[in-house]
Each structure stands twice: as C-alpha cells, then as structure tokens.
XYZ file of C-alpha atoms in Angstrom:
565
model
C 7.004 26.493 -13.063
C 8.523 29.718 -11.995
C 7.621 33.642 -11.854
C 11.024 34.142 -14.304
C 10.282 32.162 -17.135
C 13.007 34.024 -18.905
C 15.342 33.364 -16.933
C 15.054 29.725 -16.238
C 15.260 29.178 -19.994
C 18.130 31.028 -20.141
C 19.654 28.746 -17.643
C 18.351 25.773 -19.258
C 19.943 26.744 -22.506
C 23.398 27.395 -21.163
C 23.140 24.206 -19.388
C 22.443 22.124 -23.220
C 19.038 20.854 -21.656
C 16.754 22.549 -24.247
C 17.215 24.154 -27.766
C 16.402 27.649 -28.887
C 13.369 25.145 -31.531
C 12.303 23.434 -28.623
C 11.434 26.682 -26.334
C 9.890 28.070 -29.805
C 7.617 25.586 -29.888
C 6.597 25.110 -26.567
C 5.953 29.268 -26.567
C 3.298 28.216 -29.460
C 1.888 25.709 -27.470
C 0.545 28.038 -24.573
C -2.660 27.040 -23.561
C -3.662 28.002 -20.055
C -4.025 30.947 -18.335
C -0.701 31.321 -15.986
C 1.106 28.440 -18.007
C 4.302 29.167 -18.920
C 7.171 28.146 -21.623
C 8.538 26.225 -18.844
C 5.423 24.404 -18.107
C 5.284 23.064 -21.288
C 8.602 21.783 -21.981
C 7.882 19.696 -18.383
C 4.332 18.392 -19.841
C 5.829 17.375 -22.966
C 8.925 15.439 -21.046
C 11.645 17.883 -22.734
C 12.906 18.660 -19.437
C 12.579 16.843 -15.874
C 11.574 19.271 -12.362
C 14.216 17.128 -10.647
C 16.724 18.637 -13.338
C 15.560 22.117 -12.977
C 14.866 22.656 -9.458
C 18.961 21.077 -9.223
C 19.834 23.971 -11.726
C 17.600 27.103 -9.967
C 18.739 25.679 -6.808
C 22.880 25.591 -7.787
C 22.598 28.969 -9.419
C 21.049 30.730 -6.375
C 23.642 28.684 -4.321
C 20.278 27.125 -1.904
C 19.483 23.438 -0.374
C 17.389 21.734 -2.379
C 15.554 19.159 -0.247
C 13.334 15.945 -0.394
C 10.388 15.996 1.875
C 10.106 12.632 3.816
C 6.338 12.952 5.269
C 7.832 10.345 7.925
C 10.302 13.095 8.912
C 7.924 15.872 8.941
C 7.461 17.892 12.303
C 3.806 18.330 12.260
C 4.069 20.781 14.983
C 5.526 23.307 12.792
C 2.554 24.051 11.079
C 0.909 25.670 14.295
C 2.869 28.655 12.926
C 1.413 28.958 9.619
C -2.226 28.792 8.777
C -3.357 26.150 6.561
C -4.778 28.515 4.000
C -1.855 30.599 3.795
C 0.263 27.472 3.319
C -2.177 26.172 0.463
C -2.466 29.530 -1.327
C 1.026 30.184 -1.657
C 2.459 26.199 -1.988
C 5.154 26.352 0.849
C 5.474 24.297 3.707
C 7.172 25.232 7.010
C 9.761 22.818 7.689
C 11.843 24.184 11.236
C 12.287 27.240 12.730
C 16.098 28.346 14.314
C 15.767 31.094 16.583
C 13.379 33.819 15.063
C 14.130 32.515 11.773
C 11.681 30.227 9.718
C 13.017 27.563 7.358
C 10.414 26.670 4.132
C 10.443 24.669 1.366
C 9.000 26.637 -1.890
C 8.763 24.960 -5.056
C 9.842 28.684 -6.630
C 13.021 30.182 -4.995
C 12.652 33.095 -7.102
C 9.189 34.445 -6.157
C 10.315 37.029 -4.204
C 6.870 38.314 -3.752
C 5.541 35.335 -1.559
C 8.800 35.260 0.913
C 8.393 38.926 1.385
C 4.740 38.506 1.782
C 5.026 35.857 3.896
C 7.632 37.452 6.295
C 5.335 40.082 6.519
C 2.400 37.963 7.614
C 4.532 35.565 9.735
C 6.357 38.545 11.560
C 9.703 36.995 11.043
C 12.797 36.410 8.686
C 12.224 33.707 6.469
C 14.862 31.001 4.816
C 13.434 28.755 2.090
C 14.822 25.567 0.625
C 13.729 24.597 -2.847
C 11.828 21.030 -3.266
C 9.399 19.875 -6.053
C 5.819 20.613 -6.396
C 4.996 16.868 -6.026
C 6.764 16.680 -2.345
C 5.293 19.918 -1.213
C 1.543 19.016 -2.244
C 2.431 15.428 -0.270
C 3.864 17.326 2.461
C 0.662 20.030 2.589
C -1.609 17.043 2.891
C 0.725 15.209 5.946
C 0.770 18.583 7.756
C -2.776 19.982 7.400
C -4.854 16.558 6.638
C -7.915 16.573 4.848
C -9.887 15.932 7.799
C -9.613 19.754 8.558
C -10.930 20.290 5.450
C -13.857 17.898 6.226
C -14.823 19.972 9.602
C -15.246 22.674 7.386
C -17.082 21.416 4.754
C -19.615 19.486 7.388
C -19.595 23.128 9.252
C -20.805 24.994 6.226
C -23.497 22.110 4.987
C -27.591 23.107 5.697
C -30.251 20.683 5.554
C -30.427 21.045 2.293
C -27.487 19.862 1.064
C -28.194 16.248 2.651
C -31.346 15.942 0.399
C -30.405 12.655 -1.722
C -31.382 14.694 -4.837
C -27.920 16.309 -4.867
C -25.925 12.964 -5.437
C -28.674 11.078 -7.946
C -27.338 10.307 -11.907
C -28.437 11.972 -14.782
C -30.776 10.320 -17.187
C -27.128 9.768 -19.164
C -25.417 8.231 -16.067
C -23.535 11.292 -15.114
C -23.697 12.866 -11.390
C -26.110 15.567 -11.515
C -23.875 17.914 -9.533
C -20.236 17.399 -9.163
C -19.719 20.231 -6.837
C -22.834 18.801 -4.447
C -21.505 19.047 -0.753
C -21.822 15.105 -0.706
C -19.857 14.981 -3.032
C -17.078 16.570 -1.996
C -17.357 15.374 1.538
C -16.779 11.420 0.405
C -13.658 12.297 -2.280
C -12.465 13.941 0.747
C -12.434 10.850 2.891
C -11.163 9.067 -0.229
C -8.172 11.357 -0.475
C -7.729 11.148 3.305
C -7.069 7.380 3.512
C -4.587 7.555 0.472
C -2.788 10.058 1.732
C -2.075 8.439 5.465
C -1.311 5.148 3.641
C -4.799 3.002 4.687
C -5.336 -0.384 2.648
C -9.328 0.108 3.759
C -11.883 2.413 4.131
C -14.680 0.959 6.288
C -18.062 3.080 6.979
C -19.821 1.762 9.188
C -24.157 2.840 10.304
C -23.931 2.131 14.074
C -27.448 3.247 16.007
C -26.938 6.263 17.363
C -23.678 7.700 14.733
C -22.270 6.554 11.560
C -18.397 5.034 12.194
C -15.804 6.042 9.277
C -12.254 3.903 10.273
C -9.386 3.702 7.932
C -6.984 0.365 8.516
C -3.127 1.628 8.475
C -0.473 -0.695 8.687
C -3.176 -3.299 9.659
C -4.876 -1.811 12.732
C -8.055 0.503 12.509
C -8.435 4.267 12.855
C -11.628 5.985 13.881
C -11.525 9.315 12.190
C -13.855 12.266 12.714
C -17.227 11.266 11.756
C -19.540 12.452 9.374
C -23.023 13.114 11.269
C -25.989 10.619 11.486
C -27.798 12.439 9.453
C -25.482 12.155 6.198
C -25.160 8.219 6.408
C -27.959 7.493 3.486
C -26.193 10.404 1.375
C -22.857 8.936 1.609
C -23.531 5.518 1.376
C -25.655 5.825 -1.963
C -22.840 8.337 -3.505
C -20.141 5.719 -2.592
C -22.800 3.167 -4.248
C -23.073 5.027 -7.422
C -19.911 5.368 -7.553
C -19.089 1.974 -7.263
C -21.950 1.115 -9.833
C -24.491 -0.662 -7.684
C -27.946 -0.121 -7.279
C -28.775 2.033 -4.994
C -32.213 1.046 -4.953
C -31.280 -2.352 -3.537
C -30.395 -2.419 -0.128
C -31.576 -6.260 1.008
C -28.882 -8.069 -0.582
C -24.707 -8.036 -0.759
C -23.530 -5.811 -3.863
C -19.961 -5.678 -4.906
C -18.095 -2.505 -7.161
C -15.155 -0.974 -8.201
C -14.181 2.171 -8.274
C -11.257 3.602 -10.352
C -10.333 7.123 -9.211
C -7.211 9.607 -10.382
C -4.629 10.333 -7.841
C -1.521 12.310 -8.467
C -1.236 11.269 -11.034
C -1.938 7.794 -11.137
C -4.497 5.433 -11.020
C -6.086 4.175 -8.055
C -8.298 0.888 -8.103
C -10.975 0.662 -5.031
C -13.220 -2.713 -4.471
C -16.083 -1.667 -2.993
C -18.264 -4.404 -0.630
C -21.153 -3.427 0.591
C -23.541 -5.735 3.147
C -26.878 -5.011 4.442
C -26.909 -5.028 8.574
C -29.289 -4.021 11.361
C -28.326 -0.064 11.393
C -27.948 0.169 7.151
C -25.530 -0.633 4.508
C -22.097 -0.956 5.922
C -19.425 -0.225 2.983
C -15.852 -1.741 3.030
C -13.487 -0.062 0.160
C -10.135 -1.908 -0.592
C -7.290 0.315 -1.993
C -5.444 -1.074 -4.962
C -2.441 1.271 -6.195
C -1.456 -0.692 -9.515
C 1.205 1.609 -9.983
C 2.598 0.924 -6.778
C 6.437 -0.050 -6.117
C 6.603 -3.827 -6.025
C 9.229 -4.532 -2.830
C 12.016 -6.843 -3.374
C 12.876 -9.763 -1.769
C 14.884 -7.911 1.275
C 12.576 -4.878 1.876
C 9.834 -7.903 3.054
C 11.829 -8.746 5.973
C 13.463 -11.934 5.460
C 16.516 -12.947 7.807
C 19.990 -13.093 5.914
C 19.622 -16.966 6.092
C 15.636 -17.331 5.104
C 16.593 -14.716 2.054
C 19.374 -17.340 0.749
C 17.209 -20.228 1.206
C 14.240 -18.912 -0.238
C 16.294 -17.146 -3.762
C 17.214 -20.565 -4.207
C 13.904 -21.946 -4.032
C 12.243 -19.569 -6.418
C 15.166 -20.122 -9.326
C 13.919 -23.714 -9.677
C 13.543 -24.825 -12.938
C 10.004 -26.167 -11.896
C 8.026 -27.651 -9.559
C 5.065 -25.451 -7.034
C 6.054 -22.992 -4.256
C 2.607 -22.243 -2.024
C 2.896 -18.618 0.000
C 0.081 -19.783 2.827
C -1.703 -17.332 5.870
C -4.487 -15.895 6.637
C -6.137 -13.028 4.571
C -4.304 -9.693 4.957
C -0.715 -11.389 5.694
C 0.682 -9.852 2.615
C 1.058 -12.936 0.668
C 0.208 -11.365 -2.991
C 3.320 -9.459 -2.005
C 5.462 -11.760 -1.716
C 4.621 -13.563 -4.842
C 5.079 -10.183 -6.469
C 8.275 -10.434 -4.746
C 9.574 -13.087 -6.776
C 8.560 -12.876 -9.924
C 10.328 -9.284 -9.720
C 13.210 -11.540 -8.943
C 13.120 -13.564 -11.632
C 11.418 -11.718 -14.102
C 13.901 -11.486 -17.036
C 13.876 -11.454 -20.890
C 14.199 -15.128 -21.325
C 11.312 -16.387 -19.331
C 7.674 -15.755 -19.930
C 6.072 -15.159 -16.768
C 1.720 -15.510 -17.245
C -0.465 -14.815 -14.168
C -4.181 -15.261 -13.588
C -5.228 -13.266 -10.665
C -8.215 -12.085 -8.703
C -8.461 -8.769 -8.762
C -4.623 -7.698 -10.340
C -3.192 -6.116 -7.475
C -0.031 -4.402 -9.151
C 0.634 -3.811 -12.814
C 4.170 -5.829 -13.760
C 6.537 -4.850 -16.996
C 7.133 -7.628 -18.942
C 4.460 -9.724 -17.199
C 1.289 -11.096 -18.682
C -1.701 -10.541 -16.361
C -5.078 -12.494 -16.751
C -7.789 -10.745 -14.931
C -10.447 -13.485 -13.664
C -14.484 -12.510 -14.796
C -16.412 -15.427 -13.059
C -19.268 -13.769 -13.998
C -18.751 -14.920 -17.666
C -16.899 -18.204 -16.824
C -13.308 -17.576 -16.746
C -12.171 -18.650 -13.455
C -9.250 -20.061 -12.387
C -9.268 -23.125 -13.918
C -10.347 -21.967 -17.032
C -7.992 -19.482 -17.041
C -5.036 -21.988 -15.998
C -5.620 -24.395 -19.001
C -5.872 -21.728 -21.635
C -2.575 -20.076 -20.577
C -0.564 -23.303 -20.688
C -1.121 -23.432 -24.298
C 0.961 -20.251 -24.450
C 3.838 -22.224 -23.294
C 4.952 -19.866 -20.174
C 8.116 -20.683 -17.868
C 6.756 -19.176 -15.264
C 3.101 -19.462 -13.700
C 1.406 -17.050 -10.618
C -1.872 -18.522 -9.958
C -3.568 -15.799 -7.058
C -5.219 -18.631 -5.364
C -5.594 -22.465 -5.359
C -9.353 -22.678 -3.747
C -10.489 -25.967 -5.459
C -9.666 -29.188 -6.446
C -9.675 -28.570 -10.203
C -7.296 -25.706 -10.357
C -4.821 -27.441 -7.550
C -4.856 -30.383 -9.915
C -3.893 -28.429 -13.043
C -1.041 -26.271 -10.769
C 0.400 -29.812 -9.920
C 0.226 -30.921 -13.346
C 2.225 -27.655 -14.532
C 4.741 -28.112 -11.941
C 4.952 -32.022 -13.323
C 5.339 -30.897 -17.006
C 8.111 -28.200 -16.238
C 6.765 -25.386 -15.221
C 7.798 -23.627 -11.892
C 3.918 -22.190 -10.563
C 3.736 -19.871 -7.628
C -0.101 -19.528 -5.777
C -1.256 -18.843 -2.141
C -3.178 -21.248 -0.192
C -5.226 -20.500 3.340
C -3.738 -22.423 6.237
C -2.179 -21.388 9.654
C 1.331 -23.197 9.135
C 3.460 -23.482 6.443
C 3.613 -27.895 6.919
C -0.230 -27.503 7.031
C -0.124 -26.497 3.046
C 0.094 -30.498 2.378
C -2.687 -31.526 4.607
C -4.669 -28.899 2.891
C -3.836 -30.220 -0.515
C -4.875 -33.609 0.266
C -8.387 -32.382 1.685
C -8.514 -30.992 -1.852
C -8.664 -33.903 -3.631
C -4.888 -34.077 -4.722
C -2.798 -37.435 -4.836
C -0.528 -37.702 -2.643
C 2.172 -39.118 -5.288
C 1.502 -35.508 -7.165
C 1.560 -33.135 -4.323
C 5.406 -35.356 -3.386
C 6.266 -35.059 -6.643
C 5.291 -31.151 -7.481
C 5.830 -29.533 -4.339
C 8.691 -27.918 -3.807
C 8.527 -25.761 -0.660
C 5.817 -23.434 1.282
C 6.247 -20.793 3.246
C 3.858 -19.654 5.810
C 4.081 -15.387 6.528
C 2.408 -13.069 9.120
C 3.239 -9.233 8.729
C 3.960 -7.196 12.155
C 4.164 -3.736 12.481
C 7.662 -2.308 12.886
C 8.705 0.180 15.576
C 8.371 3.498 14.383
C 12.422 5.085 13.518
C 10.901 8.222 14.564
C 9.738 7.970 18.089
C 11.851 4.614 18.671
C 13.618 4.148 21.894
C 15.588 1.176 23.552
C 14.063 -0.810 26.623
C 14.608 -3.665 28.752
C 12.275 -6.787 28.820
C 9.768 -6.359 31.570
C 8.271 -8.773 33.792
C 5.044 -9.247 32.016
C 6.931 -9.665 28.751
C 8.770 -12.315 30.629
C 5.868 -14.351 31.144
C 4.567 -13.776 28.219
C 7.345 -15.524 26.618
C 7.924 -18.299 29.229
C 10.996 -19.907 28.078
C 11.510 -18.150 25.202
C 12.558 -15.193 27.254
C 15.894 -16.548 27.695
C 16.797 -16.254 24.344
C 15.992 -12.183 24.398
C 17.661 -11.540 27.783
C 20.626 -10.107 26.853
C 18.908 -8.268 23.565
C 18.611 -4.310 22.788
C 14.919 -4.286 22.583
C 12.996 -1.429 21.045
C 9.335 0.225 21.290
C 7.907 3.825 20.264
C 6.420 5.661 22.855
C 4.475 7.439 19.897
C 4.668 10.783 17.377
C 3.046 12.762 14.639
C 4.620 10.500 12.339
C 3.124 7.613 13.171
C -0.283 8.903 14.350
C 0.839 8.287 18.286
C 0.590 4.345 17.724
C 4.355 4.017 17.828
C 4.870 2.074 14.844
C 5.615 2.602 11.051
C 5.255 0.504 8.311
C 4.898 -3.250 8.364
C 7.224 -6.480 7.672
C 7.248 -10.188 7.563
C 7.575 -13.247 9.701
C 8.232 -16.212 8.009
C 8.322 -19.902 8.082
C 10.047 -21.954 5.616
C 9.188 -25.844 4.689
C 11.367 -27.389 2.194
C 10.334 -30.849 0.680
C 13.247 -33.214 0.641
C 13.314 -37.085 -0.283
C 12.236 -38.014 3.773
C 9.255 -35.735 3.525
C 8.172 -36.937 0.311
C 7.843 -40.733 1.254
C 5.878 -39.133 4.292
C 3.719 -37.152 2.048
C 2.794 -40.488 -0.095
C 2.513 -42.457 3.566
C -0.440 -39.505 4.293
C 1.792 -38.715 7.095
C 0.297 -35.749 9.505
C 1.246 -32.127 9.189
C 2.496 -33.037 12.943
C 4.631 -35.210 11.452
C 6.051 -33.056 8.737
C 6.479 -30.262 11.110
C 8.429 -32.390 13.043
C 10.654 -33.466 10.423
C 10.790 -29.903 9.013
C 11.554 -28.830 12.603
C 14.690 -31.061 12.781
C 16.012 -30.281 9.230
C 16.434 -26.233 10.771
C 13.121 -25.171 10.014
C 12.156 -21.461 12.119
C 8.820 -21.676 13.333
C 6.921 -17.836 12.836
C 7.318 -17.221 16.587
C 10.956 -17.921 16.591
C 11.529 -15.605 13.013
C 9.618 -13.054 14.864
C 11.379 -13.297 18.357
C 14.542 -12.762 15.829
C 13.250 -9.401 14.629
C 12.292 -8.402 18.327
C 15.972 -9.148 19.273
C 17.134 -6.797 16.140
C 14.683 -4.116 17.185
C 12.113 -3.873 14.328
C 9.303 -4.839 15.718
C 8.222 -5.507 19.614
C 6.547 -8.654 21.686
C 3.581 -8.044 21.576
C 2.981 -7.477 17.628
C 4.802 -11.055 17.389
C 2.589 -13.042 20.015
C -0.577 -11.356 18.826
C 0.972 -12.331 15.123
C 1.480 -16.018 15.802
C -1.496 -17.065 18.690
C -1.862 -20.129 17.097
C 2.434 -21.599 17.314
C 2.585 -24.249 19.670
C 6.146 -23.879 19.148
C-alpha cells in the first residue's frame, strides 16, 4: 500500500481501525515479494483504501481526490510520458504556472516526487486518490491503443504464424505470452475501458475493420494489419469455444474474461462473408450498477405514471422497441424498484444481462429444451409475485404470460414493435384472445435511447433554419427554448455527446380501450384514444428533453423516423 508500512499502522492503530492481533497476523501472512502488512489487512477486508487514503491524506494535511475519467484533461498527459506515468502509478492531473498537480496513490513516497521533479524539470504537487481511480485514469489518458502500435511495431512474420495461438492437446493456449495474444486482450481491454457495448471485427478486401459501438454509434479504431486477420479471428474463436476449423457456417460463444476485478461476460457471433469470418462480441458486465427509475430519463410526469403502473398487484406491463433501445434496462429498472423482502421476484432470461440480490434468475439452454415456455411453467409452481420474462417471441409463452397476469401475478417482458399501441396488434398476430390480452394487459411503453449532450464540451445555441424545417410545426413549441449541443472534447472522443437516455411513450389500458381491444380495434385506433387520454408520443418526450438541453434534434428525429405524430 505504502513505502511506510510502519507508519500507516501506527496511524491505523491510533485511529481504533486495526488491533495490535490483527497486524500480527497479517505480518505472518506475507506472501509476495513487495507485499506489505498493509496489503494484507486490505486483501483480507480488515481495513478499506477509502478509509486509509482519508487517514494518510488528513495526517499530511493533502486533497484527497476522486478521478472522474469524464473530467480528465487528456491534454495533460503530453507532459508526462506514458511509461513514466505507468512505472511509477501517478497521473498528471493540471499544471498552475510551473507547478504540476498529480494524483499518487502513495503521498509518502518521497522518492518518486523527487524523481519525478527531476525528470519533469519542475515543482511537483500531488493529491492522494486510490489505486483503482488512478489505474482507470492511466487507461483514459494513455489508451491501450498506444500500446497496440507498439506491440504491432515490434511483431515479425513470425509471430503471425497460426501456430502461436493453437490449444494444447489439454485445451490450454499453447503460449499465453504469443504476440496474438496479447494484441486481441488488448482490444478487449480497449473497448471496456472507453465504455463500448460491441466489439465488431470486420475482414473487408483490402484491410481488416476493428469498430467499437459507444453510446450506440460506431468507432473505427486503429487497425490491426491484413495480414493478422486469420490470427485474430481464430484466437477470438478459441476463445469463444468454436471450431476454428469451421468457417462455412454461423458459430456462436461466450467468453468470460476478468476485469478489475470483476467479471465480464462477452457473446461472441461469428458469420461467414465474402472477405472471411466477421466477429461481433457483445459486452455483458453482470456486476454492473442497475440504474433506477430516474437516471433512465423519464419526465417528472411519465416517472409518476409509470411507479404506479409497476406497483400493480398484477396484470402484464410490455417494454416494446427495436433491438438496442435499452429495454432489458428498464425492466431491470423496476424490479430494482420493487424488489423487496416480501415479494419473490423469478426471471427467465436470455442471456442474464445483470446479476440481481434477492432475485431468482433462470438462464434459458434451448439447446437442451428449456426455453421460454418451459421455463415459464416450471417457475409458476414456485409461486412468485413477481415475473420478468426477457422476451415474449411466440404464441405459447405470450399465452402463459397472460395467464400469469390472469391468476395474480404482475409479469414484466419486452416485445418488438415500433409503437407502444402497436404491442396489442402484435399480441393478436400471436395467437392471443383478444378477451385475455383486455383482461391482462395493463400498460406498454414504447422507449428509444438518444445520446445526451456531452456536460463537458456543452454549449447553448439557437434553433437554426434547417432545424426549423426539420421540425415543421413542431418548431414552435422549441422557439423560445435554451437549446444545447457539444462542439466536441477528449471526453467524449470529439463526438460531442456523453452517455445515453430514454424517450418514452406511455399506453395505459383503461375500460374504453379494453372494449376496443375485444372489438379487434386497430393500433390506429388505440393510438388515437391513447392520444386523447394525454398520451406523449416518442417525438414529443424527446422534443421535451431537447427543450431541457440533454440531448439535441437531430439524435431525436433520427430516434423516432418512424412517428407520424
């Protein structure tokens, strides 16, 4: 932890944190070289960084800071080389005058400042911050795709012979330190450090395409050469635990891989096509904070409308859109909500997404007959409150959803349609009766997720001309609005946006829209009755969050192409 071990234990005795047994036996423990007494107590959850960084930090009367990678300014780090930064664990944050402000994870390694003033030819101030935010903030500053030009620089000819990635006789990689190797955990650890939901490599004719999708656009990063696209490709394969000798047919994989400290879940696609095998790879982080109902974007209004729906005793609540519109998130959403001690929540999902305390989650194996029907009338016998079904994509699992709903059970599932009225019509296509989808159905919401304008680089505009007609008469209702748009940063990779939040559209089945339901009504027809009980149509929501300055036209119009409304 520190160069004073001594010392800090001292403090941490004074301070009642430890006991003079406790640093005994973590002395005995000592394992590794460079490990100290301090090191131990942390691994064996005696003692907490957070609480002794706040200590070192109070005694030696310094700032200790948390490093926002959002907040970063990547231009610092012209000043300091990336191996010096990596070798000694600081990170330059700002520099006032002459004087250069870092954050070290060890305030009292006077060594490294001194060596580093020496090397940096001027006075240096450090801040103290964890080990965890500095390694974060190493990887925002000096990405890995540095690292990647280097590696690529220093590979021969050699190292692309497909020899170096093939498995032992036991199933074990034959050289973990091949160049390969460490050339694709590299582009792993790339995308899940800038954030990307999807790693797509892609064997064009004349180069080999490696994009990373971030807050739902893609990314072309620096390419890998030509030449290494069979090498790669049959790693990630391997990997994934396909055959790598089959390359005529669609293969799909997983691959589970350890970052700090957790555990990442990748789906790995891969699809034959004129040029070679293109590979998709879909990042799951189970361990991942589940949002809450207002960090999704709902309006005031929409958030009171839809608490109430989900705190039904019963009945079906669809989450519809297209693939990608965050809808798994949303039903996450709400069972966070409701999730307490006296209701047994049971969900049967495909794959499980996020890992949930004090949730039951069925994992669906079609390839030994437990789908989602299956699943669904096995788990009623266990006599849950609650139901999450990921997906109603057949008649048979629709019908036992309704039934649930019918026999007191409040189910949440998604459904594919463009509009959230269009969830009934869908229904019926199904196979459903009508008299069961009026009686079970509750509400659906449609969503669409828009990129918000990055806080960074965010500035205040007025509505031009072309974003007059591109509204037409919905203009009006922005004229007089602050509107917002980044003109790009380092933070958010020059695109001018950060992060992404909903749209939504909200369709609440009262007693008029059930007789139309069992009258096999239209969805033009329900809209229209939704329309004049309040319902917000996605454009509308969307022009909402324009006028409040999180997001920007054009992410809501390309977001909702298909609202005649």
């Amino acid at each position: 932890m520190t160069s004073n071990d001594d010392y800090v234990l001292q403090l941490l005795q004074e301070k009642g944190l430890v006991t003079q047994k406790q640093v005994d036996a973590a002395a005995v423990s000592l394992r590794q070289e460079g490990e100290t007494t301090v090191d131990v107590l942390l691994n064996m959850g005696l003692i907490t960084e957070a609480d002794t960084l706040t200590l070192i930090a109070s005694q030696f009367g310094m700032e200790l800071v948390h490093l926002d990678p959002a907040t970063l300014n990547v231009t610092i780090r012209d000043i300091m080389p990336i191996e010096t930064a990596r070798k000694y664990g600081v990170v330059p944050l700002y520099k006032t005058g002459e004087t250069l402000t870092l954050a070290i994870s060890d305030p009292m390694n006077y060594d490294t400042i001194d060596t580093l003033g020496y090397l940096l030819k001027c006075p240096i101030e450090s801040v103290v911050a964890s080990r965890a935010d500095i390694h974060a903030a190493l990887d925002v500053l000096y990405p890995q795709e540095n690292d990647m030009q280097s590696l690529l620089g220093q590979m021969s000819s050699d190292d692309v012979d497909i020899a170096h990635i093939l498995e032992d006789s036991d199933g074990s990689v034959s050289d973990a330190d091949a160049p390969v190797i460490k050339l694709v955990n590299m582009i792993i650890v790339d995308a899940c450090n800038r954030l990307a939901s999807d790693i797509h490599l892609e064997p064009m004719e004349k180069h080999f395409r490696v994009r990373f999708r971030i807050d739902g656009a893609l990314h072309e990063i620096k390419s890998p050469p030509k030449k290494l696209q069979g090498a790669i490709l049959q790693r990630i394969k391997i990997m994934a635990g396909m055959k790598i000798s089959e390359k005529r047919i669609p293969q799909d994989g997983r691959i589970e891989i350890p970052f700090r400290g957790r555990s990442l879940d990748l789906r790995v696609s891969c699809i034959p096509t004129n040029h070679g095998e293109s590979i998709v790879m879909r990042i799951l982080d189970k361990q991942s904070l589940v949002l809450g109902l207002p960090e999704l974007g709902f309006l005031l209004d929409d958030q009171q409308q839809f608490e109430r729906l989900i705190k039904r005793p019963h009945g079906v609540l669809l989450v519809t859109g297209p693939t990608g519109s965050g809808k798994t998130t949303t039903l996450y959403a709400c069972l966070g909500q409701i999730n307490q001690p006296n209701r047994k929540i049971i969900t049967v999902e495909n794959p499980i997404e996020y890992l949930m305390t004090g949730v039951n989650q069925v994992q669906i194996l079609e390839d030994i007959g437990l789908t989602f029907s299956v699943a669904l009338r096995s788990i009623l016998r266990q006599a849950p409150n609650v139901v999450m079904i990921g997906e109603i994509r057949d008649k048979e699992t629709a019908d036992i959803a309704m039934e649930a709903a019918l026999t007191g059970h409040l189910v949440f599932s998604t459904l594919h349609t463009n509009d959230a009225p269009s969830a009934v019509t869908r229904l019926l296509d199904l196979g459903v009766k009508p008299y069961m989808v009026a009686s079970a159905l509750q509400a659906a919401m449609a969503q669409r997720l828009v990129r918000c304008v990055c806080k960074m680089c965010g500035e205040s505009h007025t509505m031009t001309e072309k974003e007059c007609k591109m509204l037409g008469p919905l203009a009006k209702g922005l004229a007089n609005a602050e509107l917002r748009h980044g003109h790009g940063c380092p933070a958010c990779s020059l695109s001018g946006y950060k992060g992404r939040k909903g749209i939504f559209e909200i369709f609440v089945v009262d007693d008029v829209i059930q007789r139309m339901i069992f009258d096999h009504q239209s969805a033009v027809g329900l809209r229209q009755r939704a329309r004049e009980m309040g319902m917000r149509t996605l454009r509308e929501d969307g022009l909402l969050k324009v006028a409040s300055g999180m997001t920007t036209i054009e992410e809501v119009l390309k977001a909702t192409m298909g609202d005649a409304d």
